[in-house]
Short mmCIF file of C-alpha atoms in Angstrom, two decimals:
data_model
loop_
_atom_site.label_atom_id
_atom_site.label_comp_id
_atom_site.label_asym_id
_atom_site.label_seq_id
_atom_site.Cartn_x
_atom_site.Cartn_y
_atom_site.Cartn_z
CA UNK A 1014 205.00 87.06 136.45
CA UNK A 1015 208.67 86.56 137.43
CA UNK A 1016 209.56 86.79 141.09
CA UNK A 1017 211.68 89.70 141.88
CA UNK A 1018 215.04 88.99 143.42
CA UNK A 1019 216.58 90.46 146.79
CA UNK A 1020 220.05 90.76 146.15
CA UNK A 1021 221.80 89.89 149.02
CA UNK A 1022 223.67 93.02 150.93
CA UNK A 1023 227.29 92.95 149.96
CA UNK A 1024 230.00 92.88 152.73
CA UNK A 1025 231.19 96.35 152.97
CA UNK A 1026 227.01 97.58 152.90
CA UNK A 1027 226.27 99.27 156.00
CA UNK A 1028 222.42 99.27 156.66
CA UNK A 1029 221.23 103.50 156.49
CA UNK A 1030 219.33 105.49 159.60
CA UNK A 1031 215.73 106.18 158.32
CA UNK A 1032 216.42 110.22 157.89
CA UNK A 1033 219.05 109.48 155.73
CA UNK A 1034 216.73 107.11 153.46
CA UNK A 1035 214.46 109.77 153.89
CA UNK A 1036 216.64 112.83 152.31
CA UNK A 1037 217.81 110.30 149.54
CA UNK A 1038 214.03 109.70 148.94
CA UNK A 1039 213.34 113.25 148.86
CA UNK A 1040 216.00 114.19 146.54
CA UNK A 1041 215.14 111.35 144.31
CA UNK A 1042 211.85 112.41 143.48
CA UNK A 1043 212.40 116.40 144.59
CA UNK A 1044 210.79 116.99 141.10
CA UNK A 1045 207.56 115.80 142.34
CA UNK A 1046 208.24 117.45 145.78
CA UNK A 1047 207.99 120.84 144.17
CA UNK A 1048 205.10 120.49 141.80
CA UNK A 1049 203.06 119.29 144.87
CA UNK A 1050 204.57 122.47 146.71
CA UNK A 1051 203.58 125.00 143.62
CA UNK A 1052 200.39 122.79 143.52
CA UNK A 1053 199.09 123.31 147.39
CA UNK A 1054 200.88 126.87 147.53
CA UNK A 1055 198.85 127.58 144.75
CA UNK A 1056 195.74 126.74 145.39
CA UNK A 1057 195.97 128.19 149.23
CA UNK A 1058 196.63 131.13 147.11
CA UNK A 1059 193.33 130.94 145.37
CA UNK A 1060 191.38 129.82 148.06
CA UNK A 1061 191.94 132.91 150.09
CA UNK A 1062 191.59 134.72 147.24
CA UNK A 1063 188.11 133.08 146.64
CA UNK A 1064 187.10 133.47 150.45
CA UNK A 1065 187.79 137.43 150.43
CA UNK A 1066 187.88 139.60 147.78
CA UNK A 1067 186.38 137.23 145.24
CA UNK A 1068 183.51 136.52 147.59
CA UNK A 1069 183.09 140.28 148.29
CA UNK A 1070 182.75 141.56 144.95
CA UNK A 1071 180.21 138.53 144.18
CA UNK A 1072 177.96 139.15 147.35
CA UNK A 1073 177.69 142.54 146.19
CA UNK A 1074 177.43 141.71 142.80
CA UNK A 1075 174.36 140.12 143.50
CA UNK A 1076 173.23 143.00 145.90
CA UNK A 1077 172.65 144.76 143.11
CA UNK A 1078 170.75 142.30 141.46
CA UNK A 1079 168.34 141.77 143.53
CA UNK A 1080 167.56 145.53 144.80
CA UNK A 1081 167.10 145.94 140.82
CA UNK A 1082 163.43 144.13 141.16
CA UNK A 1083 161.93 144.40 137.91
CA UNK A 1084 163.54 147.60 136.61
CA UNK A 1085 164.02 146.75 133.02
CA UNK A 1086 168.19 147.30 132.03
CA UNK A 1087 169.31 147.62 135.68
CA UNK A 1088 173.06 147.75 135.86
CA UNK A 1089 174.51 144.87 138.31
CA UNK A 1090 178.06 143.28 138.55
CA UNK A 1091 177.68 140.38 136.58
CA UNK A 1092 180.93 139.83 135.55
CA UNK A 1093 182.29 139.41 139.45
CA UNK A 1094 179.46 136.64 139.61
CA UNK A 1095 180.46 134.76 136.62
CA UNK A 1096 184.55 135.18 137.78
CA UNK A 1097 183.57 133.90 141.21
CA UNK A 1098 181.72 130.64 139.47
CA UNK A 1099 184.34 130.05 137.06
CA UNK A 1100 187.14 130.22 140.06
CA UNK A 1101 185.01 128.13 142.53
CA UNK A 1102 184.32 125.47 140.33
CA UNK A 1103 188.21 125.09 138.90
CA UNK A 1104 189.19 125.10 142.55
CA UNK A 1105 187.09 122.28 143.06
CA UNK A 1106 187.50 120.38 140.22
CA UNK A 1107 191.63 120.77 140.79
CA UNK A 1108 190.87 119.02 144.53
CA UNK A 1109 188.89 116.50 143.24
CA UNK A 1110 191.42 115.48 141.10
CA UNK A 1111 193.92 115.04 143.58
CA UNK A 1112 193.56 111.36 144.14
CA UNK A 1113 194.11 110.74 140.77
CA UNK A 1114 196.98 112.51 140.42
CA UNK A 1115 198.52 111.23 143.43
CA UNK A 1116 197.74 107.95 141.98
CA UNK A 1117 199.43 108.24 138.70
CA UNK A 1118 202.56 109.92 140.26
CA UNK A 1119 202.78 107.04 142.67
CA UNK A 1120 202.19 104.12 140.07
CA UNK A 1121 204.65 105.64 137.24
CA UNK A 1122 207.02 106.96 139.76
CA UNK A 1123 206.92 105.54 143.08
CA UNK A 1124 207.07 102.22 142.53
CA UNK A 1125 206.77 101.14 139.19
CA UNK A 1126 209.79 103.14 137.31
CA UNK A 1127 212.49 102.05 140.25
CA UNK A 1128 211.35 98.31 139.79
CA UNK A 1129 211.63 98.81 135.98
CA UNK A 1130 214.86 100.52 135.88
CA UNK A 1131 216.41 98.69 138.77
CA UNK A 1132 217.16 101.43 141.15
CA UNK A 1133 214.62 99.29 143.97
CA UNK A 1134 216.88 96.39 143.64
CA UNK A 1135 220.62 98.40 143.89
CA UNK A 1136 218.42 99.54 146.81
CA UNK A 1137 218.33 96.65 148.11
CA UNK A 1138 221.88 95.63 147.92
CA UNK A 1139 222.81 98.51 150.36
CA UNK A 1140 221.43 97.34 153.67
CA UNK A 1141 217.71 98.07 152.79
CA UNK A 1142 215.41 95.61 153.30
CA UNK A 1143 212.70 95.44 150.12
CA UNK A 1144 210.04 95.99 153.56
CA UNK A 1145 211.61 99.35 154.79
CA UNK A 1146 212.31 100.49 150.88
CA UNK A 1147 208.50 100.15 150.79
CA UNK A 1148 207.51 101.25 153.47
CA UNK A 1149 209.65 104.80 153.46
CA UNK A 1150 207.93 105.25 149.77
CA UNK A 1151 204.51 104.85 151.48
CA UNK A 1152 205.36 107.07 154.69
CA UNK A 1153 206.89 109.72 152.97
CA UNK A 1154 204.48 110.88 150.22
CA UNK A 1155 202.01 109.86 152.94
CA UNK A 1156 203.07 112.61 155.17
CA UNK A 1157 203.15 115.42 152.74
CA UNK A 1158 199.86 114.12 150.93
CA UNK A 1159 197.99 114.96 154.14
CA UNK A 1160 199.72 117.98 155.44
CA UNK A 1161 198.74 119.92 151.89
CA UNK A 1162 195.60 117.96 151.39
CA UNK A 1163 194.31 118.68 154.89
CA UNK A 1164 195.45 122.44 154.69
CA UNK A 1165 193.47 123.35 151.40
CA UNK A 1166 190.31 121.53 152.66
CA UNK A 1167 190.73 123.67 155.46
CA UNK A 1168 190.63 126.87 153.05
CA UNK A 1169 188.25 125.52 150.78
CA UNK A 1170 185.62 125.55 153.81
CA UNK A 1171 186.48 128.88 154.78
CA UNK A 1172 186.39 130.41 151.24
CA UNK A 1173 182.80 128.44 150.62
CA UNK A 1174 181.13 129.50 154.51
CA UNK A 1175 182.44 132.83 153.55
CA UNK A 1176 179.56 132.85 150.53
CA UNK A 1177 176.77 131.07 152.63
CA UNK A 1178 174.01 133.49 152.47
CA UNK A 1179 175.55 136.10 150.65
CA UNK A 1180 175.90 134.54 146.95
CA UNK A 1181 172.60 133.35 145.63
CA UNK A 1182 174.40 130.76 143.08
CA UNK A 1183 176.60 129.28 145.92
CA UNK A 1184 176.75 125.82 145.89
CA UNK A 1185 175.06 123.69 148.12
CA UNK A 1186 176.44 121.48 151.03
CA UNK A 1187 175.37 118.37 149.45
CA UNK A 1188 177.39 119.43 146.04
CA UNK A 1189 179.56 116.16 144.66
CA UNK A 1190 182.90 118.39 144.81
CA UNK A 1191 181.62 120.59 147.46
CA UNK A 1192 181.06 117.91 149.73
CA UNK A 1193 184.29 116.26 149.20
CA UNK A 1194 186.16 119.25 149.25
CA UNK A 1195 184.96 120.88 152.50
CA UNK A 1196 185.58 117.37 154.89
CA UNK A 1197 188.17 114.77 155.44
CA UNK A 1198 187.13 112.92 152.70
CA UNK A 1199 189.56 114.56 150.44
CA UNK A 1200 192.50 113.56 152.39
CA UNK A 1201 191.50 110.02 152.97
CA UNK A 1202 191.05 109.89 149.15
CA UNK A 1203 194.07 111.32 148.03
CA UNK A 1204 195.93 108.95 150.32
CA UNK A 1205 194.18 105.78 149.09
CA UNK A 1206 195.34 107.21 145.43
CA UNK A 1207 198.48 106.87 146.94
CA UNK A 1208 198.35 103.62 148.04
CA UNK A 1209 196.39 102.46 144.58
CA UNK A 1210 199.59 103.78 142.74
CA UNK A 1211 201.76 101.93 144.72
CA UNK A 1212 200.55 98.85 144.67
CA UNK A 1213 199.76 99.11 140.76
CA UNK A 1214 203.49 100.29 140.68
CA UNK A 1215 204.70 96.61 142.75
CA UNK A 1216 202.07 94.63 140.15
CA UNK A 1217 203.31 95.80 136.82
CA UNK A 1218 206.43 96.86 137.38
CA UNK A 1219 206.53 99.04 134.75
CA UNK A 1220 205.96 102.55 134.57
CA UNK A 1221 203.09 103.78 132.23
CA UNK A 1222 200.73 100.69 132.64
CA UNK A 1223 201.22 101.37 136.20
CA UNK A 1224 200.13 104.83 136.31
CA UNK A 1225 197.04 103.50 133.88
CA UNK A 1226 196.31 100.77 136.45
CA UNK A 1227 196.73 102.86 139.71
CA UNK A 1228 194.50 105.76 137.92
CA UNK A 1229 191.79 102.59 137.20
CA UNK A 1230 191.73 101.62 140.73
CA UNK A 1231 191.63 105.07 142.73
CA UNK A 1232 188.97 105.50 139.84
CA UNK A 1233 186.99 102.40 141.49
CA UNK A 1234 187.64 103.56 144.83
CA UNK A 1235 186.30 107.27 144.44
CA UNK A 1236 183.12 105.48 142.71
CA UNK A 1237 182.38 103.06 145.13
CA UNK A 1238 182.67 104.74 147.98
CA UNK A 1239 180.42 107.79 146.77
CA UNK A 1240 178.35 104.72 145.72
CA UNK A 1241 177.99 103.59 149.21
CA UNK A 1242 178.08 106.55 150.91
CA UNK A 1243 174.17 107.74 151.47
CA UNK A 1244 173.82 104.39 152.98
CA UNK A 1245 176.52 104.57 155.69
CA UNK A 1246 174.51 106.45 158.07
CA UNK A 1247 170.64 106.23 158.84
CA UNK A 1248 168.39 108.69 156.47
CA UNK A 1249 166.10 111.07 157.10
CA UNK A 1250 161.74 110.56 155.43
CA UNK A 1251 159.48 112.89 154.92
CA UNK A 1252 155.82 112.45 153.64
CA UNK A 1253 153.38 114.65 152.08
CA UNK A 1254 150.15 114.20 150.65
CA UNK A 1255 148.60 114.22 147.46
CA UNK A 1256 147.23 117.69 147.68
CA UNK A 1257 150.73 118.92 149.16
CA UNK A 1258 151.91 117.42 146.19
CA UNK A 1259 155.68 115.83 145.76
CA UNK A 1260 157.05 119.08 147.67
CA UNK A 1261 161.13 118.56 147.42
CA UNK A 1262 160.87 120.25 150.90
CA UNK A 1263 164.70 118.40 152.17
CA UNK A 1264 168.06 120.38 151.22
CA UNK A 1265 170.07 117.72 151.16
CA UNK A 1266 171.71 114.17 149.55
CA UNK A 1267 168.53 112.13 148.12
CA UNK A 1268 168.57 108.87 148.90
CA UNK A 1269 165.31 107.51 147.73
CA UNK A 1270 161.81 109.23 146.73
CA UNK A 1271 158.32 108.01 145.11
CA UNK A 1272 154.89 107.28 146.19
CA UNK A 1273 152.92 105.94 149.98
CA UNK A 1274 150.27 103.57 149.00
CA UNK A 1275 146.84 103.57 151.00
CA UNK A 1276 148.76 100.21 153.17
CA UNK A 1277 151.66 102.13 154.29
CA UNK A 1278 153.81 100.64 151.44
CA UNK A 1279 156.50 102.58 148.91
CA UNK A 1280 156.56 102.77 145.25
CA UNK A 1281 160.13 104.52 145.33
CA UNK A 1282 160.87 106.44 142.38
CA UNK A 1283 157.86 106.76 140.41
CA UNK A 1284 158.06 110.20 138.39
CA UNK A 1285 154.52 111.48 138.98
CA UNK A 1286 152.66 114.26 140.45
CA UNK A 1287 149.43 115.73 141.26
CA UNK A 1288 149.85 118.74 138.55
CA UNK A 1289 149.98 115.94 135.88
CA UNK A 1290 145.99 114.60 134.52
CA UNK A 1291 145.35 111.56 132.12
CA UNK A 1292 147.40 108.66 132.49
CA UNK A 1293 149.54 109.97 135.99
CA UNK A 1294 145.80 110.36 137.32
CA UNK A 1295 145.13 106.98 136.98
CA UNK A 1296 148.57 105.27 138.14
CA UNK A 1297 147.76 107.09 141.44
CA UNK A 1298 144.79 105.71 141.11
CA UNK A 1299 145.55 102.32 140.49
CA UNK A 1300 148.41 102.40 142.95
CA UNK A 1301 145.87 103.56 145.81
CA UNK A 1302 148.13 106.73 145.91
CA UNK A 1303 147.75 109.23 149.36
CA UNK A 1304 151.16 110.93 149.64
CA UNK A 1305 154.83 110.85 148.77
CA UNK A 1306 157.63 110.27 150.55
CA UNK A 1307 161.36 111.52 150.18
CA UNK A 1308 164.54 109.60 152.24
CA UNK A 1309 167.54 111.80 152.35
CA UNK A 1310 170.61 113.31 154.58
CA UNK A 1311 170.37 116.83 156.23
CA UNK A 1312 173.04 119.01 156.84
CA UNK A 1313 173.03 117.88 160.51
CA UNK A 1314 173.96 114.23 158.60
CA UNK A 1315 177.56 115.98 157.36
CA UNK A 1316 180.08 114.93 159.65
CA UNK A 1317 178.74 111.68 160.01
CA UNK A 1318 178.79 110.94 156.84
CA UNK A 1319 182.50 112.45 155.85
CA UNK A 1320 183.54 110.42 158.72
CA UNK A 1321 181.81 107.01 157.74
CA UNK A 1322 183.21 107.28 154.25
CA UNK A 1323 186.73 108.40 155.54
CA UNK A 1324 186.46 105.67 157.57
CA UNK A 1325 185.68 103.57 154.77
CA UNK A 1326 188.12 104.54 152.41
CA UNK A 1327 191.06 104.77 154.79
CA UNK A 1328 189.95 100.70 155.47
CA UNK A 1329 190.50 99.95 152.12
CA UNK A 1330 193.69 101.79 151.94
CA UNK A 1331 194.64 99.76 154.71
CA UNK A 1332 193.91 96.99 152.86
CA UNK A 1333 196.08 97.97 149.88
CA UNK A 1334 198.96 98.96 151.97
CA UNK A 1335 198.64 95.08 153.55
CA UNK A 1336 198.12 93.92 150.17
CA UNK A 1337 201.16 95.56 148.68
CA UNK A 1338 203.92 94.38 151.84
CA UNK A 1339 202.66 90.94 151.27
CA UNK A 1340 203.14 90.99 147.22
CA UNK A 1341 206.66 92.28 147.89
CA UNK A 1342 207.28 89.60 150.32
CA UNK A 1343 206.04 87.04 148.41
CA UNK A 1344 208.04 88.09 144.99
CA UNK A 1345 211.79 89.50 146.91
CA UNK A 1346 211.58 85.85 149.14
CA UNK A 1347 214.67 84.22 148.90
CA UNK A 1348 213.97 80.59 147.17
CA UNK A 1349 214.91 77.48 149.40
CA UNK A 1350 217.69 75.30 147.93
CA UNK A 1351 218.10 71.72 148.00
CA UNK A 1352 221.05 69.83 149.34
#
């Protein structure tokens, strides 16, 4: 690729105070400023929505259905159980999107259309250094990511303790989106989408295959890090025997399971149990078989692991933001000239 060219400030440029780069920032993308207003507006909307009356008419929803026993065509409140799923779940899917989204705006917008249409560079000619450009377009976005990220988190827990107990279907801590939703987590993602973007933004230079690219890599950094996550913190085993049988007795994120052998040792993940006869009889059998064993987090294991992973995934955002400063320093250095 082709370096990218400083332009060197002309005489009569004045170099700019950092809140007036800041309001020319904001009013240059003030179109993505208000869809992320509507978008966190909205969904605090929804979230105390879900947490009261939604939650209300659920819990007694299900009331009914449970003082109806086994009287045959008991009347119930079905439909507030099914509008309280549907609501839930596109709540949560809409948060777990955001790092995505955050990525794609930052890759095709951020970055990568001002380097392809030249508005970075006429930047530059005004007293802006390509450093502070960047780093205003990775402060910026960075401060309003987190302020709405952190506040809906902060809603979505209170709208899903509000159902703890009281709505049989509720989902469980350990949940993909629940998890993610209720902790830090969220915010560390959406601002490592941000930083994804960027950088895909400062290596393409060009705005769709930059959103495609930053979208790819906050897609590898959501994956890997729920990849690694069970193993950032020290699990939880619990045996049973044979007669107990496999017993999923743990509420919680499963990090291994299977068979103890008569030594002490683990078969991990061997689908069989004490219900089954024939050919499951005689692997436990030949295995020497006297228990299982299951290795996974508690709920006490929560905030240790939301902050391990946050940890994590704010290190590699780190690295990204480090990454991307260096690639513009390397491509807006001025070339040495011979005498």
């Amino acid at each position: 690729m082709t370096a990218l060219t400083a332009p060197a400030a002309t005489g009569t440029a004045h170099t700019h105070g950092s809140p007036r780069l800041t309001r020319w920032l904001l009013r240059l993308h003030r179109s993505a400023l208000l869809v992320w207003t509507v978008f966190v507006l909205l969904g605090s909307a929804l979230l105390l929505w879900l947490a009261g009356p939604l939650t209300d008419a659920a819990a007694e929803g299900w009331r009914q259905y449970n003082a109806c026993g086994t009287t045959p065509r008991c009347s119930y409140d079905q439909d507030a159980i099914l509008f309280y799923k549907s609501t839930y779940n596109y709540v949560a899917a809409a948060m777990a999107g955001l790092p995505f989204l955050v990525a794609a705006w930052a890759g095709a917008a951020l970055t990568g259309r001002e380097l392809e249409s030249g508005t970075a560079q006429l930047a530059w000619t005004q007293g802006v250094s390509p450093t502070r450009w960047l780093a205003l377009r990775l402060a910026v976005p960075a401060v309003a990511v987190t302020a709405g990220a952190s506040l809906l988190v902060l809603l979505h827990h209170r709208a899903w303790s509000a159902a703890q107990g009281r709505i049989d279907t509720g989902k469980p801590w350990h949940d993909v989106w629940t998890f993610h939703a209720n902790g830090p987590t969220t915010v560390a993602l959406a601002l490592a989408g941000l930083v994804a973007g960027a950088l895909a933004g400062l290596v393409l230079r060009r705005t769709l295959p930059a959103l495609l690219l930053g979208l790819a890599l906050a897609a590898g950094v959501w994956g890997t890090a729920q990849l690694l996550m069970p193993h950032l913190w020290p699990a939880v085993t619990e045996e049973t025997s044979l007669q107990q049988g496999y017993g999923h007795l743990y509420s919680g994120i499963q990090v291994d399971h299977g068979l103890i052998t008569a030594s002490g040792g683990h078969v991990p993940k061997l689908e069989c149990y004490t219900t089954v006869s024939g050919g499951c009889a005689r692997e436990l059998e030949k295995l020497d078989a006297v228990g299982y064993y299951s290795t996974y987090h508690p709920v006490s294991h929560y905030w240790p692991l939301q902050l391990t992973t946050g940890a994590l995934v704010l290190a590699v955002a780190g690295l990204g933001t480090a990454a991307a400063f260096w690639l513009l320093r390397h491509r807006t250095a001025t070339p040495r000239t011979t005498a």
